[in-house]
Amino acid sequence: MTRPSLTAFVLGGGGVLGATQVGMVRALAEHGLVPDIVLGTSIGAMNGAFVAADPTVEGAARLAEVWEAVVREGVFLENPVRQAARMAKYRTHVLSNAPLRHVIDEYLPVDRFEELEVAFQCVAARIEDAAGMWFERGELVWPVVASCSVPGLFPPVEIDGYHYLDGGLVHSIPVGRALRLGATRIVVLQVGRVEQTLAPPTKPWEVATVAFEIARRHRYVHEIDTVPPEVELLVLPSGASASPNLSLGQARATRMRARMDQAHEAASLYLDERLSVG
């Protein structure tokens, strides 16, 4: 018996580089590709929630507006004096998650998972038992914020008595989740990092960033290798020449727009080729 077709959009993490996914979302909508389920981790959880709310060209345009608000509200950048004061007070993080919550509340047209147009799940790392927790029902904002909570940048988020950090700690690009849910077509929206090979560190500060990138990337590499041949796999290109591991310098409107445009062009060309062959 042939199993029912199920198209999963998988949106990986990447902080401010998540603007890349906006161009990919636009290209997918223009090519008429609509997901049956959306899976998001880290900043991909925020983008994924908006895709699940409106997986159309108009929805992609709205997501671009959301990223304008991300810059305007200072989600990833704040006054250095305030950052220093927050670190001195809390000792664990330099940014408040209030701007991110505000952007989601302001622009997302629904409040609950069940109200989205397309099924959506996001993942966060549960501190108490080091588990990956998948959220798929109930109130939306806090699970999305939890999934986006980069350690050291944002505070942990408490939900039902447990504390959560960035979903990218447990699933950087959750292809395996899509397979377990029975996806017959998996569309990967990544931010460009996995397109780049890693090099051995040559400077003291590179040791931690390379180690973290290996930890973040190895599960995705393994899961990609286990995708069976009968499952169609589309890994959209970012179109970017570089995708830095330390990416806060990309949190500028002009750089974000450039990444959106590069990804839209690259993903459009890729889909033209892949869909014509298919």
XYZ file of N, CA and C in Angstrom:
834
model
N 0.847 -1.192 0.000
C 0.000 0.000 0.000
C 0.883 1.243 0.000
N 0.571 2.192 -0.861
C 1.313 3.448 -0.909
C 0.877 4.352 0.232
N 1.840 4.852 0.994
C 1.468 5.705 2.112
C 1.093 7.095 1.612
N 0.222 7.790 2.340
C -0.199 9.128 1.924
C 0.996 10.080 1.854
N 0.958 10.997 0.905
C 2.042 11.969 0.795
C 1.974 12.953 1.954
N 3.128 13.333 2.439
C 3.222 14.287 3.543
C 4.448 15.155 3.315
N 4.226 16.430 3.068
C 5.324 17.374 2.848
C 5.638 18.099 4.145
N 6.884 17.984 4.592
C 7.332 18.647 5.815
C 8.341 19.728 5.471
N 8.103 20.940 5.952
C 9.099 22.005 5.908
C 9.867 21.943 7.218
N 11.197 21.848 7.147
C 12.051 21.768 8.326
C 12.921 23.014 8.366
N 12.709 23.845 9.373
C 13.425 25.117 9.487
C 14.432 25.039 10.619
N 15.721 25.141 10.268
C 16.785 25.023 11.242
C 17.090 26.325 11.959
N 18.044 26.237 12.891
C 18.436 27.402 13.680
C 19.515 28.221 13.000
N 19.835 29.358 13.635
C 20.868 30.217 13.073
C 20.805 31.662 13.508
N 20.019 31.969 14.551
C 19.988 33.347 15.047
C 19.588 34.342 13.976
N 20.346 35.425 13.884
C 19.998 36.484 12.929
C 20.125 36.005 11.480
N 20.865 34.920 11.259
C 20.949 34.372 9.903
C 19.617 33.768 9.468
N 18.668 33.675 10.388
C 17.341 33.185 10.053
C 16.629 34.020 9.019
N 17.100 35.241 8.782
C 16.540 36.063 7.709
C 16.678 35.349 6.363
N 17.678 34.474 6.252
C 17.868 33.685 5.037
C 16.605 32.904 4.688
N 15.950 32.371 5.696
C 14.773 31.537 5.466
C 13.604 32.313 4.878
N 13.584 33.622 5.078
C 12.504 34.439 4.514
C 12.511 34.349 2.989
N 13.696 34.448 2.381
C 13.800 34.319 0.932
C 13.411 32.943 0.451
N 13.762 31.917 1.222
C 13.395 30.546 0.862
C 11.880 30.352 0.928
N 11.260 30.884 1.977
C 9.812 30.777 2.131
C 9.094 31.418 0.948
N 9.592 32.568 0.531
C 8.998 33.247 -0.632
C 9.130 32.387 -1.890
N 10.310 31.808 -2.108
C 10.527 30.970 -3.293
C 9.609 29.749 -3.278
N 9.446 29.125 -2.123
C 8.575 27.963 -2.018
C 7.131 28.330 -2.339
N 6.660 29.450 -1.799
C 5.283 29.884 -2.048
C 5.079 30.198 -3.524
N 6.055 30.839 -4.133
C 5.944 31.181 -5.557
C 5.923 29.941 -6.441
N 6.523 28.863 -5.959
C 6.533 27.606 -6.721
C 5.359 26.700 -6.341
N 4.465 27.206 -5.516
C 3.268 26.443 -5.182
C 3.481 25.286 -4.232
N 4.604 25.288 -3.497
C 4.870 24.228 -2.539
C 4.281 24.608 -1.180
N 3.343 23.827 -0.704
C 2.658 24.098 0.558
C 2.913 22.925 1.501
N 3.301 23.187 2.741
C 3.592 22.088 3.665
C 2.328 21.484 4.259
N 2.434 20.212 4.645
C 1.406 19.568 5.465
C 1.735 19.721 6.943
N 3.034 19.874 7.227
C 3.481 20.124 8.592
C 4.754 20.950 8.530
N 4.922 21.820 9.520
C 6.108 22.672 9.631
C 6.790 22.340 10.951
N 8.105 22.098 10.891
C 8.902 21.800 12.074
C 9.973 22.868 12.218
N 10.064 23.490 13.393
C 11.018 24.568 13.575
C 11.841 24.425 14.832
N 13.083 24.864 14.753
C 13.952 24.897 15.920
C 14.690 26.224 15.958
N 14.889 26.761 17.160
C 15.579 28.028 17.349
C 14.876 29.125 16.531
N 15.616 29.937 15.782
C 14.945 30.989 15.020
C 14.026 30.395 13.959
N 14.282 29.157 13.559
C 13.376 28.468 12.652
C 12.014 28.216 13.267
N 11.927 28.225 14.605
C 10.627 28.091 15.260
C 9.801 29.355 15.049
N 10.447 30.517 15.166
C 9.718 31.757 14.909
C 9.270 31.823 13.453
N 10.202 31.608 12.536
C 9.839 31.637 11.116
C 8.790 30.580 10.796
N 8.953 29.398 11.375
C 8.029 28.312 11.095
C 6.616 28.599 11.552
N 6.477 29.269 12.682
C 5.136 29.615 13.163
C 4.430 30.529 12.172
N 5.148 31.469 11.592
C 4.541 32.374 10.617
C 4.226 31.648 9.309
N 5.074 30.713 8.905
C 4.786 29.920 7.708
C 3.524 29.090 7.932
N 3.423 28.470 9.106
C 2.253 27.649 9.405
C 0.975 28.485 9.499
N 1.110 29.744 9.870
C -0.055 30.628 9.949
C -0.545 31.027 8.573
N 0.380 31.158 7.605
C -0.009 31.596 6.257
C 1.069 31.184 5.257
N 0.978 29.970 4.690
C 2.024 29.462 3.786
C 1.836 29.933 2.344
N 1.568 31.216 2.155
C 1.320 31.775 0.832
C 2.356 32.858 0.524
N 2.308 33.379 -0.689
C 3.187 34.491 -1.059
C 2.926 35.684 -0.147
N 1.659 35.920 0.176
C 1.319 37.027 1.079
C 1.896 36.775 2.473
N 1.869 35.513 2.905
C 2.463 35.176 4.192
C 3.962 35.387 4.207
N 4.618 35.083 3.076
C 6.063 35.322 2.974
C 6.366 36.806 3.066
N 5.530 37.636 2.456
C 5.719 39.084 2.535
C 5.544 39.565 3.975
N 4.587 38.963 4.666
C 4.377 39.331 6.064
C 5.583 38.930 6.912
N 6.170 37.785 6.614
C 7.352 37.360 7.364
C 8.505 38.330 7.150
N 8.639 38.878 5.939
C 9.664 39.898 5.699
C 9.411 41.121 6.574
N 8.149 41.494 6.760
C 7.811 42.603 7.644
C 8.171 42.277 9.086
N 7.985 41.020 9.466
C 8.347 40.592 10.817
C 9.836 40.815 11.058
N 10.654 40.510 10.046
C 12.091 40.690 10.221
C 12.492 42.162 10.245
N 11.727 43.012 9.601
C 11.944 44.450 9.767
C 11.707 44.829 11.228
N 10.679 44.221 11.821
C 10.391 44.491 13.232
C 11.471 43.913 14.144
N 12.031 42.766 13.766
C 13.127 42.176 14.541
C 14.277 43.165 14.670
N 14.587 43.840 13.567
C 15.644 44.858 13.601
C 15.186 46.070 14.407
N 14.003 46.550 14.116
C 13.486 47.770 14.748
C 13.363 47.616 16.266
N 12.928 46.426 16.713
C 12.709 46.199 18.145
C 13.995 45.791 18.876
N 15.077 45.596 18.131
C 16.346 45.237 18.769
C 16.329 43.857 19.408
N 15.715 42.891 18.716
C 15.630 41.531 19.271
C 17.013 40.961 19.538
N 17.966 41.189 18.622
C 19.305 40.633 18.769
C 20.365 41.674 19.129
N 19.993 42.934 19.126
C 20.943 43.998 19.466
C 20.300 44.948 20.467
N 21.076 45.344 21.458
C 20.570 46.263 22.460
C 21.681 47.229 22.840
N 21.310 48.315 23.464
C 22.284 49.282 23.968
C 23.330 48.559 24.827
N 24.623 48.736 24.522
C 25.669 48.022 25.271
C 25.626 48.274 26.771
N 25.221 49.470 27.174
C 25.133 49.773 28.605
C 24.071 48.899 29.264
N 22.921 48.754 28.574
C 21.862 47.893 29.112
C 22.303 46.436 29.144
N 23.036 46.012 28.106
C 23.530 44.644 28.089
C 24.445 44.378 29.279
N 25.354 45.305 29.533
C 26.290 45.146 30.646
C 25.552 45.128 31.983
N 24.539 45.990 32.111
C 23.772 46.036 33.346
C 23.002 44.741 33.569
N 22.436 44.189 32.478
C 21.686 42.946 32.612
C 22.613 41.796 32.988
N 23.790 41.727 32.374
C 24.737 40.676 32.710
C 25.188 40.796 34.162
N 25.409 42.032 34.618
C 25.821 42.239 36.005
C 24.725 41.813 36.975
N 23.473 42.026 36.590
C 22.351 41.700 37.472
C 22.041 40.219 37.465
N 21.938 39.612 36.276
C 21.481 38.228 36.182
C 22.614 37.218 36.040
N 23.765 37.644 35.489
C 24.963 36.815 35.345
C 24.802 35.664 34.340
N 23.677 35.558 33.670
C 23.458 34.432 32.766
C 23.116 34.846 31.342
N 22.717 36.097 31.110
C 22.289 36.505 29.771
C 22.427 38.007 29.611
N 22.523 38.424 28.332
C 22.738 39.846 28.051
C 21.526 40.522 27.410
N 20.547 39.742 26.959
C 19.379 40.316 26.303
C 18.096 39.889 26.993
N 17.106 40.749 26.938
C 15.758 40.398 27.374
C 15.023 39.713 26.227
N 14.118 38.794 26.554
C 13.311 38.193 25.494
C 12.012 38.959 25.237
N 11.836 40.091 25.924
C 10.617 40.888 25.752
C 10.426 41.377 24.308
N 11.479 41.885 23.624
C 11.271 42.303 22.233
C 10.828 41.165 21.318
N 11.381 39.973 21.510
C 10.977 38.830 20.693
C 9.520 38.475 20.967
N 9.138 38.450 22.236
C 7.741 38.174 22.580
C 6.814 39.206 21.943
N 7.232 40.458 21.970
C 6.407 41.526 21.414
C 6.217 41.348 19.909
N 7.288 41.017 19.204
C 7.200 40.836 17.755
C 6.238 39.693 17.422
N 6.344 38.586 18.133
C 5.462 37.449 17.866
C 4.015 37.812 18.180
N 3.798 38.437 19.329
C 2.437 38.836 19.712
C 1.832 39.816 18.707
N 2.652 40.730 18.221
C 2.165 41.796 17.349
C 1.824 41.274 15.953
N 2.638 40.363 15.426
C 2.513 39.987 14.019
C 1.873 38.625 13.783
N 1.993 37.695 14.704
C 1.391 36.386 14.480
C -0.121 36.496 14.668
N -0.911 36.077 13.667
C -2.352 36.334 13.721
C -3.133 35.407 14.645
N -2.488 34.410 15.228
C -3.184 33.482 16.123
C -2.389 33.346 17.419
N -3.032 32.729 18.422
C -2.402 32.582 19.734
C -2.066 31.141 20.088
N -2.669 30.180 19.382
C -2.529 28.782 19.759
C -2.116 27.926 18.565
N -1.429 26.846 18.846
C -1.015 25.915 17.785
C -2.214 25.473 16.955
N -3.327 25.182 17.636
C -4.491 24.625 16.963
C -5.132 25.603 15.981
N -4.817 26.889 16.080
C -5.421 27.896 15.214
C -4.629 28.141 13.931
N -3.466 27.543 13.803
C -2.633 27.725 12.622
C -3.252 27.026 11.414
N -2.945 27.525 10.224
C -3.471 26.935 8.993
C -2.861 25.569 8.709
N -1.612 25.385 9.130
C -0.870 24.144 8.887
C -0.350 23.634 10.225
N -0.303 22.323 10.395
C 0.236 21.741 11.624
C 1.669 22.226 11.841
N 1.990 22.534 13.093
C 3.299 23.102 13.422
C 3.791 22.521 14.738
N 5.087 22.218 14.769
C 5.744 21.787 15.998
C 7.071 22.522 16.127
N 7.430 22.859 17.355
C 8.763 23.431 17.600
C 9.381 22.733 18.800
N 10.694 22.777 18.854
C 11.422 22.044 19.882
C 12.262 22.993 20.716
N 12.386 22.686 22.000
C 13.279 23.412 22.899
C 14.021 22.402 23.765
N 15.167 22.808 24.300
C 15.985 21.935 25.145
C 15.583 22.127 26.599
N 15.113 21.067 27.224
C 14.683 21.135 28.623
C 15.890 20.954 29.538
N 16.142 21.938 30.361
C 17.369 21.954 31.160
C 17.403 20.810 32.171
N 16.295 20.586 32.876
C 16.302 19.662 34.014
C 16.747 18.252 33.644
N 16.366 17.761 32.473
C 16.732 16.391 32.108
C 17.430 16.294 30.748
N 17.864 17.448 30.218
C 18.600 17.496 28.946
C 17.811 16.876 27.797
N 16.481 16.971 27.855
C 15.638 16.370 26.819
C 15.227 17.409 25.784
N 14.939 16.925 24.588
C 14.334 17.764 23.575
C 12.827 17.678 23.702
N 12.174 18.798 23.971
C 10.727 18.823 24.157
C 10.062 19.415 22.925
N 9.174 18.631 22.304
C 8.435 19.104 21.139
C 7.083 19.648 21.573
N 6.800 20.871 21.186
C 5.533 21.520 21.489
C 4.665 21.508 20.231
N 3.398 21.134 20.383
C 2.511 21.063 19.221
C 1.068 21.444 19.523
N 0.783 21.808 20.744
C -0.578 22.222 21.083
C -0.535 23.250 22.208
N -1.634 23.982 22.314
C -1.727 24.987 23.367
C -1.219 26.347 22.930
N -0.839 27.153 23.905
C -0.390 28.519 23.659
C 0.940 28.523 22.913
N 1.070 29.441 21.948
C 2.195 29.427 21.004
C 3.418 30.219 21.442
N 3.203 31.395 21.992
C 4.305 32.355 22.111
C 5.455 31.821 22.943
N 5.175 31.307 24.132
C 6.279 30.916 25.005
C 7.084 29.733 24.473
N 6.456 28.693 23.892
C 7.271 27.638 23.282
C 8.183 28.155 22.172
N 7.683 29.092 21.358
C 8.521 29.651 20.295
C 9.679 30.440 20.892
N 9.381 31.262 21.897
C 10.448 32.024 22.558
C 11.456 31.078 23.189
N 10.976 30.013 23.825
C 11.883 29.040 24.431
C 12.817 28.439 23.395
N 12.261 28.072 22.241
C 13.078 27.471 21.190
C 14.148 28.426 20.683
N 13.884 29.722 20.772
C 14.819 30.742 20.279
C 15.832 31.215 21.323
N 15.761 30.672 22.534
C 16.534 31.225 23.652
C 17.981 30.738 23.661
N 18.802 31.388 22.865
C 20.226 31.059 22.761
C 20.891 31.209 24.134
N 21.608 30.183 24.609
C 22.253 30.278 25.923
C 23.225 31.454 26.002
N 23.139 32.193 27.085
C 24.015 33.338 27.283
C 23.505 34.615 26.651
N 22.654 34.455 25.643
C 22.072 35.620 24.980
C 20.729 35.964 25.609
N 19.870 34.941 25.757
C 18.552 35.118 26.344
C 18.425 34.270 27.613
N 17.507 34.633 28.507
C 17.295 33.810 29.706
C 16.518 32.545 29.363
N 16.642 31.500 30.185
C 15.792 30.322 29.997
C 14.319 30.708 30.154
N 13.451 29.947 29.517
C 12.012 30.175 29.595
C 11.388 29.067 30.438
N 10.577 29.451 31.402
C 9.891 28.470 32.244
C 8.505 28.173 31.685
N 8.221 26.892 31.460
C 6.908 26.441 31.000
C 6.519 25.232 31.834
N 5.404 25.334 32.545
C 4.881 24.235 33.362
C 5.926 23.677 34.327
N 6.697 24.569 34.923
C 7.638 24.158 35.952
C 8.993 23.689 35.458
N 9.192 23.619 34.141
C 10.482 23.256 33.565
C 11.096 24.469 32.869
N 12.406 24.421 32.709
C 13.126 25.541 32.110
C 13.739 25.103 30.773
N 13.617 25.982 29.784
C 13.992 25.629 28.418
C 14.966 26.629 27.807
N 15.856 26.080 26.965
C 16.780 26.876 26.171
C 16.641 26.487 24.698
N 17.448 27.116 23.888
C 17.441 27.006 22.427
C 17.266 25.575 21.919
N 16.284 25.387 21.038
C 16.053 24.072 20.457
C 17.224 23.557 19.648
N 18.081 24.477 19.161
C 19.234 24.061 18.384
C 20.242 23.248 19.179
N 20.142 23.283 20.518
C 21.035 22.477 21.338
C 20.761 20.988 21.174
N 19.519 20.636 20.840
C 19.155 19.221 20.707
C 18.801 18.830 19.274
N 18.315 19.789 18.478
C 17.963 19.534 17.075
C 18.293 20.788 16.265
N 19.447 20.813 15.621
C 19.799 22.020 14.864
C 18.975 22.164 13.598
N 18.687 21.037 12.936
C 17.812 20.998 11.750
C 17.088 19.653 11.820
N 15.868 19.620 12.350
C 15.248 18.342 12.763
C 14.664 17.499 11.633
N 15.534 17.029 10.755
C 15.115 16.144 9.668
C 14.569 14.830 10.216
N 15.192 14.317 11.267
C 14.754 13.064 11.851
C 13.322 13.124 12.353
N 12.917 14.248 12.872
C 11.541 14.399 13.343
C 10.567 14.263 12.173
N 10.923 14.868 11.048
C 10.076 14.764 9.858
C 9.946 13.312 9.409
N 11.043 12.563 9.457
C 10.997 11.148 9.079
C 10.098 10.360 10.022
N 10.216 10.620 11.325
C 9.403 9.887 12.295
C 7.918 10.185 12.131
N 7.599 11.367 11.634
C 6.203 11.736 11.427
C 5.660 11.245 10.084
N 6.510 10.564 9.302
C 6.048 9.953 8.067
C 6.143 10.823 6.836
N 7.029 11.812 6.843
C 7.161 12.696 5.679
C 7.615 11.919 4.454
N 6.973 12.210 3.322
C 7.397 11.637 2.050
C 8.195 12.647 1.226
N 8.076 13.922 1.586
C 8.909 14.978 0.995
C 9.362 15.881 2.135
N 10.676 16.087 2.228
C 11.243 16.940 3.274
C 11.942 18.110 2.606
N 11.523 19.311 2.968
C 12.135 20.527 2.441
C 12.906 21.183 3.583
N 14.221 21.270 3.437
C 15.088 21.803 4.487
C 15.393 23.268 4.210
N 15.054 24.112 5.175
C 15.380 25.531 5.112
C 16.475 25.782 6.146
N 17.702 25.886 5.668
C 18.854 26.106 6.548
C 19.429 27.492 6.250
N 20.346 27.940 7.085
C 20.805 29.335 6.978
C 22.154 29.477 6.299
N 22.750 28.366 5.867
C 24.013 28.456 5.145
C 25.196 27.832 5.836
N 25.117 27.627 7.143
C 26.275 27.091 7.864
C 26.632 25.686 7.401
N 25.626 24.841 7.171
C 25.920 23.455 6.805
C 26.466 23.343 5.392
N 26.434 24.425 4.632
C 27.038 24.427 3.302
C 28.553 24.579 3.369
N 29.053 24.981 4.518
C 30.471 25.287 4.685
C 31.170 24.170 5.455
N 32.317 23.736 4.956
C 33.105 22.776 5.710
C 33.780 23.490 6.877
N 33.997 22.740 7.942
C 34.680 23.297 9.105
C 36.192 23.126 8.959
N 36.923 24.031 9.566
C 38.388 23.966 9.568
C 38.870 23.882 11.008
N 39.992 23.202 11.252
C 40.534 23.131 12.614
C 40.791 24.532 13.166
N 40.521 24.754 14.441
C 40.748 26.075 15.025
C 42.229 26.423 15.057
N 42.511 27.680 14.822
C 43.903 28.163 14.867
C 44.083 29.262 15.905
N 42.977 29.725 16.486
C 43.024 30.784 17.505
C 42.240 30.313 18.727
N 42.603 30.797 19.909
C 41.951 30.314 21.141
C 40.435 30.430 21.101
N 39.907 31.549 20.607
C 38.458 31.744 20.613
C 37.736 30.886 19.580
N 38.502 30.336 18.630
C 37.874 29.477 17.621
C 37.605 28.070 18.146
N 38.296 27.682 19.210
C 38.136 26.329 19.741
C 36.689 26.081 20.148
N 36.122 27.010 20.919
C 34.755 26.839 21.403
C 33.745 26.914 20.264
N 33.958 27.834 19.328
C 32.980 27.983 18.240
C 32.980 26.767 17.314
N 34.170 26.213 17.039
C 34.240 25.021 16.193
C 33.626 23.824 16.917
N 33.932 23.690 18.207
C 33.373 22.577 18.982
C 31.847 22.667 19.033
N 31.332 23.873 19.254
C 29.885 24.052 19.314
C 29.245 23.748 17.965
N 29.912 24.137 16.886
C 29.357 23.897 15.556
C 29.330 22.405 15.236
N 30.352 21.669 15.671
C 30.340 20.219 15.487
C 29.166 19.605 16.244
N 28.994 20.015 17.513
C 27.903 19.494 18.325
C 26.555 19.839 17.711
N 26.447 21.051 17.162
C 25.180 21.503 16.592
C 24.875 20.786 15.278
N 25.915 20.410 14.535
C 25.731 19.946 13.162
C 25.693 18.426 13.017
N 26.320 17.687 13.937
C 26.539 16.260 13.664
C 25.238 15.470 13.567
N 24.231 15.827 14.365
C 22.969 15.084 14.308
C 22.288 15.284 12.956
N 22.340 16.505 12.445
C 21.756 16.783 11.129
C 22.460 15.964 10.052
N 23.776 15.907 10.098
C 24.543 15.152 9.101
C 24.137 13.684 9.134
N 24.009 13.132 10.339
C 23.605 11.731 10.481
C 22.197 11.512 9.936
N 21.276 12.408 10.284
C 19.887 12.225 9.857
C 19.732 12.367 8.343
N 20.481 13.265 7.745
C 20.453 13.386 6.284
C 20.909 12.083 5.632
N 21.925 11.466 6.221
C 22.443 10.204 5.674
C 21.438 9.060 5.798
N 20.475 9.185 6.715
C 19.523 8.098 6.929
C 18.199 8.318 6.190
N 18.075 9.388 5.434
C 16.840 9.610 4.673
C 16.737 8.521 3.599
N 15.675 7.736 3.606
C 15.556 6.650 2.622
C 15.341 7.188 1.215
N 15.711 6.426 0.197
C 15.644 6.907 -1.184
C 14.225 7.242 -1.640
N 13.222 6.616 -1.033
C 11.851 6.894 -1.460
C 11.311 8.226 -0.931
N 12.042 8.856 -0.012
C 11.647 10.169 0.510
C 12.351 11.253 -0.300
N 11.579 12.154 -0.873
C 12.160 13.255 -1.642
C 12.766 14.273 -0.680
N 14.008 14.617 -0.891
C 14.719 15.543 -0.010
C 15.152 16.771 -0.800
N 14.694 17.925 -0.381
C 15.076 19.189 -0.999
C 15.778 20.045 0.054
N 17.073 20.260 -0.120
C 17.840 21.107 0.795
C 18.084 22.431 0.082
N 17.355 23.448 0.470
C 17.419 24.720 -0.236
C 18.746 25.424 0.021
N 19.377 25.956 -1.016
C 20.642 26.688 -0.845
C 20.402 28.086 -0.303
N 21.376 28.591 0.439
C 21.243 29.925 1.021
C 21.628 31.037 0.057
N 22.489 30.719 -0.910
C 22.964 31.750 -1.822
C 23.994 32.680 -1.223
N 24.364 32.459 0.047
C 25.312 33.334 0.730
C 26.733 32.821 0.565
N 27.666 33.738 0.440
C 29.068 33.346 0.315
C 29.670 32.947 1.652
N 29.066 33.421 2.750
C 29.562 33.098 4.087
C 28.411 33.165 5.073
N 28.469 32.276 6.082
C 27.458 32.256 7.139
C 28.191 32.072 8.459
N 28.618 33.170 9.083
C 29.498 33.085 10.252
C 28.842 32.404 11.442
N 29.661 31.667 12.213
C 29.159 31.034 13.425
C 28.771 32.069 14.464
N 29.557 33.134 14.574
C 29.205 34.259 15.443
C 28.589 35.322 14.557
N 27.255 35.430 14.606
C 26.550 36.157 13.557
C 25.851 37.431 14.000
N 26.072 37.911 15.222
C 25.352 39.109 15.657
C 25.695 40.318 14.803
N 26.862 40.308 14.169
C 27.208 41.408 13.271
C 26.310 41.480 12.053
N 25.525 40.410 11.821
C 24.595 40.401 10.691
C 23.254 41.043 11.034
N 23.084 41.480 12.280
C 21.793 41.998 12.740
C 21.577 43.442 12.306
N 21.728 43.687 11.031
C 21.483 44.999 10.436
C 20.493 44.824 9.294
N 19.640 45.812 9.102
C 18.576 45.698 8.103
C 19.118 45.407 6.715
N 20.179 46.112 6.325
C 20.701 45.922 4.965
C 21.268 44.518 4.780
N 21.953 43.995 5.781
C 22.526 42.651 5.669
C 21.428 41.588 5.667
N 20.404 41.798 6.471
C 19.297 40.836 6.490
C 18.560 40.823 5.156
N 18.314 41.998 4.592
C 17.633 42.052 3.289
C 18.482 41.382 2.219
N 19.787 41.588 2.292
C 20.675 40.961 1.313
C 20.601 39.441 1.409
N 20.570 38.898 2.630
C 20.479 37.452 2.791
C 19.142 36.937 2.274
N 18.065 37.679 2.524
C 16.755 37.281 2.001
C 16.786 37.199 0.478
N 17.340 38.231 -0.149
C 17.364 38.283 -1.618
C 18.245 37.182 -2.200
N 19.410 36.959 -1.582
C 20.306 35.907 -2.055
C 19.644 34.532 -1.951
N 18.978 34.290 -0.823
C 18.327 33.002 -0.628
C 17.153 32.825 -1.573
N 16.409 33.886 -1.821
C 15.275 33.794 -2.742
C 15.752 33.427 -4.138
N 16.800 34.076 -4.596
C 17.315 33.794 -5.934
C 17.861 32.369 -6.021
N 18.671 31.983 -5.043
C 19.284 30.646 -5.075
C 18.229 29.553 -4.949
N 17.273 29.728 -4.037
C 16.232 28.718 -3.839
C 15.321 28.627 -5.058
N 15.039 29.751 -5.683
C 14.184 29.746 -6.878
C 14.833 28.960 -8.010
N 16.118 29.191 -8.245
C 16.830 28.461 -9.285
C 16.882 26.965 -8.967
N 17.128 26.648 -7.712
C 17.180 25.249 -7.271
C 15.837 24.567 -7.486
N 14.745 25.229 -7.112
C 13.418 24.641 -7.262
C 13.022 24.526 -8.729
N 13.417 25.519 -9.550
C 13.161 25.424 -10.985
C 13.737 24.120 -11.537
N 14.965 23.840 -11.143
C 15.656 22.653 -11.647
C 15.068 21.371 -11.078
N 14.877 21.317 -9.762
C 14.431 20.090 -9.120
C 12.993 19.744 -9.502
N 12.133 20.742 -9.548
C 10.729 20.464 -9.843
C 10.512 20.138 -11.313
N 11.355 20.709 -12.191
C 11.217 20.367 -13.614
C 11.669 18.934 -13.853
N 12.680 18.497 -13.117
C 13.142 17.115 -13.236
C 12.085 16.167 -12.689
N 11.493 16.599 -11.547
C 10.466 15.749 -10.934
C 9.229 15.668 -11.775
